CSV table of C-alpha atoms in Angstrom, one decimal:
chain,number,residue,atom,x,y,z
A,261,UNK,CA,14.7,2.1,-4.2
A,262,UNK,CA,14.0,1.1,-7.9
A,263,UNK,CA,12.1,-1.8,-9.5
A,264,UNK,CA,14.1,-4.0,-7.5
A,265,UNK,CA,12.0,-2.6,-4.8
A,266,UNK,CA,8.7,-3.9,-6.4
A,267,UNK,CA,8.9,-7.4,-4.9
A,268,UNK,CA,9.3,-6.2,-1.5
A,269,UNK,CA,6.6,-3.5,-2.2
A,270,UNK,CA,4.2,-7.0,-3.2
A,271,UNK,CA,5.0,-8.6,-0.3
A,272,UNK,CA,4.2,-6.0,1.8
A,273,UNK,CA,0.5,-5.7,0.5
A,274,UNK,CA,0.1,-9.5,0.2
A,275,UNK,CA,0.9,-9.6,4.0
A,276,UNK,CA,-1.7,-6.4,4.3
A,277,UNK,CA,-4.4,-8.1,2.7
A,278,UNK,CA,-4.0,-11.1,4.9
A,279,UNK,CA,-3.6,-9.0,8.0
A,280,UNK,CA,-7.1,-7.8,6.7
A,281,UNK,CA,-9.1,-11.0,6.4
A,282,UNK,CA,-7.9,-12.3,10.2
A,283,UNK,CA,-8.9,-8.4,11.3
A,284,UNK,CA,-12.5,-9.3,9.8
A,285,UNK,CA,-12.3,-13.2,10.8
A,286,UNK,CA,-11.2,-12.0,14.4
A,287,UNK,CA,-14.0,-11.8,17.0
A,288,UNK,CA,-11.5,-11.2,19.9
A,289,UNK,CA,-11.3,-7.2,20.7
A,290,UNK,CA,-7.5,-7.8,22.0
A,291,UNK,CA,-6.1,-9.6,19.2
A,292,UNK,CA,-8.1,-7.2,16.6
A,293,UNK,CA,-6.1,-4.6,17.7
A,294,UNK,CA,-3.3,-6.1,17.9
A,295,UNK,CA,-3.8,-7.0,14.2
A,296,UNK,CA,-4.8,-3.8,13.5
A,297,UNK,CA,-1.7,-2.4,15.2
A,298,UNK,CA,0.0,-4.7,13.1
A,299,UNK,CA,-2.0,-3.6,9.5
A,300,UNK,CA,-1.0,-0.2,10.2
A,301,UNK,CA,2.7,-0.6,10.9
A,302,UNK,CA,3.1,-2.5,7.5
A,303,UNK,CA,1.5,0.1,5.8
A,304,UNK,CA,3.7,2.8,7.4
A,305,UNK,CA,6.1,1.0,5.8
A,306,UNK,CA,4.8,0.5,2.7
A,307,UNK,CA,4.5,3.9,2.2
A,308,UNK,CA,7.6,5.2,3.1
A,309,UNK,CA,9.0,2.6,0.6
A,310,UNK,CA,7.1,3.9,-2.1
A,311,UNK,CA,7.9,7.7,-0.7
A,312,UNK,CA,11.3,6.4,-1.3
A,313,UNK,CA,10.8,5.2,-5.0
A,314,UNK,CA,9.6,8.5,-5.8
A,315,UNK,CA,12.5,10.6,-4.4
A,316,UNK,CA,14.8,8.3,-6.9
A,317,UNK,CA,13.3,9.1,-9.5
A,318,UNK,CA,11.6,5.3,-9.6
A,319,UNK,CA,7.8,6.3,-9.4
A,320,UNK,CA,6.3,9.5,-11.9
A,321,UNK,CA,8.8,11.9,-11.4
A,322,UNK,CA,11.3,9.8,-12.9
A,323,UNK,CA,8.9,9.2,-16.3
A,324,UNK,CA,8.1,12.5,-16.0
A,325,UNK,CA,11.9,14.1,-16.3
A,326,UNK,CA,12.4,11.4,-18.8
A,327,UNK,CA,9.4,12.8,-20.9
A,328,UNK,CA,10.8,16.0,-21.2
A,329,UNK,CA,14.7,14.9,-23.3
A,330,UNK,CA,12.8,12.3,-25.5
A,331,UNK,CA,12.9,13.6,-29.4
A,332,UNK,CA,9.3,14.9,-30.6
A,333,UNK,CA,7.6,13.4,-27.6
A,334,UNK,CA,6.5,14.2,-24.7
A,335,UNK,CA,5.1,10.6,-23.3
A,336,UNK,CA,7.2,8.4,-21.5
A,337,UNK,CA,8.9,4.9,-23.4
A,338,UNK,CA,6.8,1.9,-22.5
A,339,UNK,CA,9.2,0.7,-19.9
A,340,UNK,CA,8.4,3.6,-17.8
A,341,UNK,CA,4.7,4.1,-18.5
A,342,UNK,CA,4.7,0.3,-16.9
A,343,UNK,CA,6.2,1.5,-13.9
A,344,UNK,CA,4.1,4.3,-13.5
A,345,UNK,CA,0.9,2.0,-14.2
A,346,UNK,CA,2.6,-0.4,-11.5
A,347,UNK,CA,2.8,1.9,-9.2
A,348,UNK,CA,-0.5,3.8,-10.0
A,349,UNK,CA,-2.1,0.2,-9.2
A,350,UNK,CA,0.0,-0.2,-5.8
A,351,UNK,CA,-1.6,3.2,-4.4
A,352,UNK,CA,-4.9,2.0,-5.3
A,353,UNK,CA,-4.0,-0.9,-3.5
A,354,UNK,CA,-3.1,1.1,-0.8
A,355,UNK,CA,-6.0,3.4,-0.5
A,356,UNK,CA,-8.1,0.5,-0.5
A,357,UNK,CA,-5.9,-0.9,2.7
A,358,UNK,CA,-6.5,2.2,4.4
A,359,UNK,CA,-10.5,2.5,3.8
A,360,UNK,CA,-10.8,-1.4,5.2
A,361,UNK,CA,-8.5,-0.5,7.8
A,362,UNK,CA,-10.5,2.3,9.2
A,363,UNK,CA,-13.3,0.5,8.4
A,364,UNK,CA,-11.7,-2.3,10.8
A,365,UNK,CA,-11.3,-0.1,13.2
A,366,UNK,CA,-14.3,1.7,13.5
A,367,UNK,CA,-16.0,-2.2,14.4
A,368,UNK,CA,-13.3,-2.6,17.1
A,369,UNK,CA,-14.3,0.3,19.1
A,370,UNK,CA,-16.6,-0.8,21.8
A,371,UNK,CA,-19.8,1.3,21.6
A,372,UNK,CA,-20.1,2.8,25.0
């Protein structure tokens, strides 16, 4: 998957972040889970998307290799220092969906 990817890749952690809010809006146990069952599946998949960009040479590896057969340089053109900064800012994203998530899930589990 390449930048064509990148729409799918926002959508996914659009519909993360609003899984989020009804998680913390949610005072039913049952349905929490089930949201939260439902947070971590689309993040599952948003990481083997972006496990997939990598392999293809779409997130740093690719800027990386292209680094290396520039003339004189050794940074990456601006097209590809985008992408990297894109996808920098997606796993930040995504770190910070996995912190709330535990987070999330630490409240749901009944105290005994």
């Amino acid at each position: 998957m390449g930048p064509a990817g990148m729409p799918q890749m926002q959508d996914n952690m659009k519909k993360m972040q609003d899984l989020m809010l009804k998680i913390h809006a949610s005072k039913n146990p049952a349905e929490r889970q089930q949201l939260l069952q439902q947070h971590a599946k689309t993040m599952q998949d948003q990481m083997g998307m972006m496990r997939g960009m990598g392999g293809q040479g779409g997130m740093m590896g690719g800027g990386m290799r292209m680094g290396g057969g520039m003339q004189g340089g050794t940074s990456p053109p601006a097209n590809a220092q985008q992408t990297m900064q894109a996808h920098m800012d997606m796993m930040q994203m995504m770190m910070d969906q996995m912190q709330q998530h535990l987070e999330a899930q630490q409240d749901a589990t009944p105290v005994k």
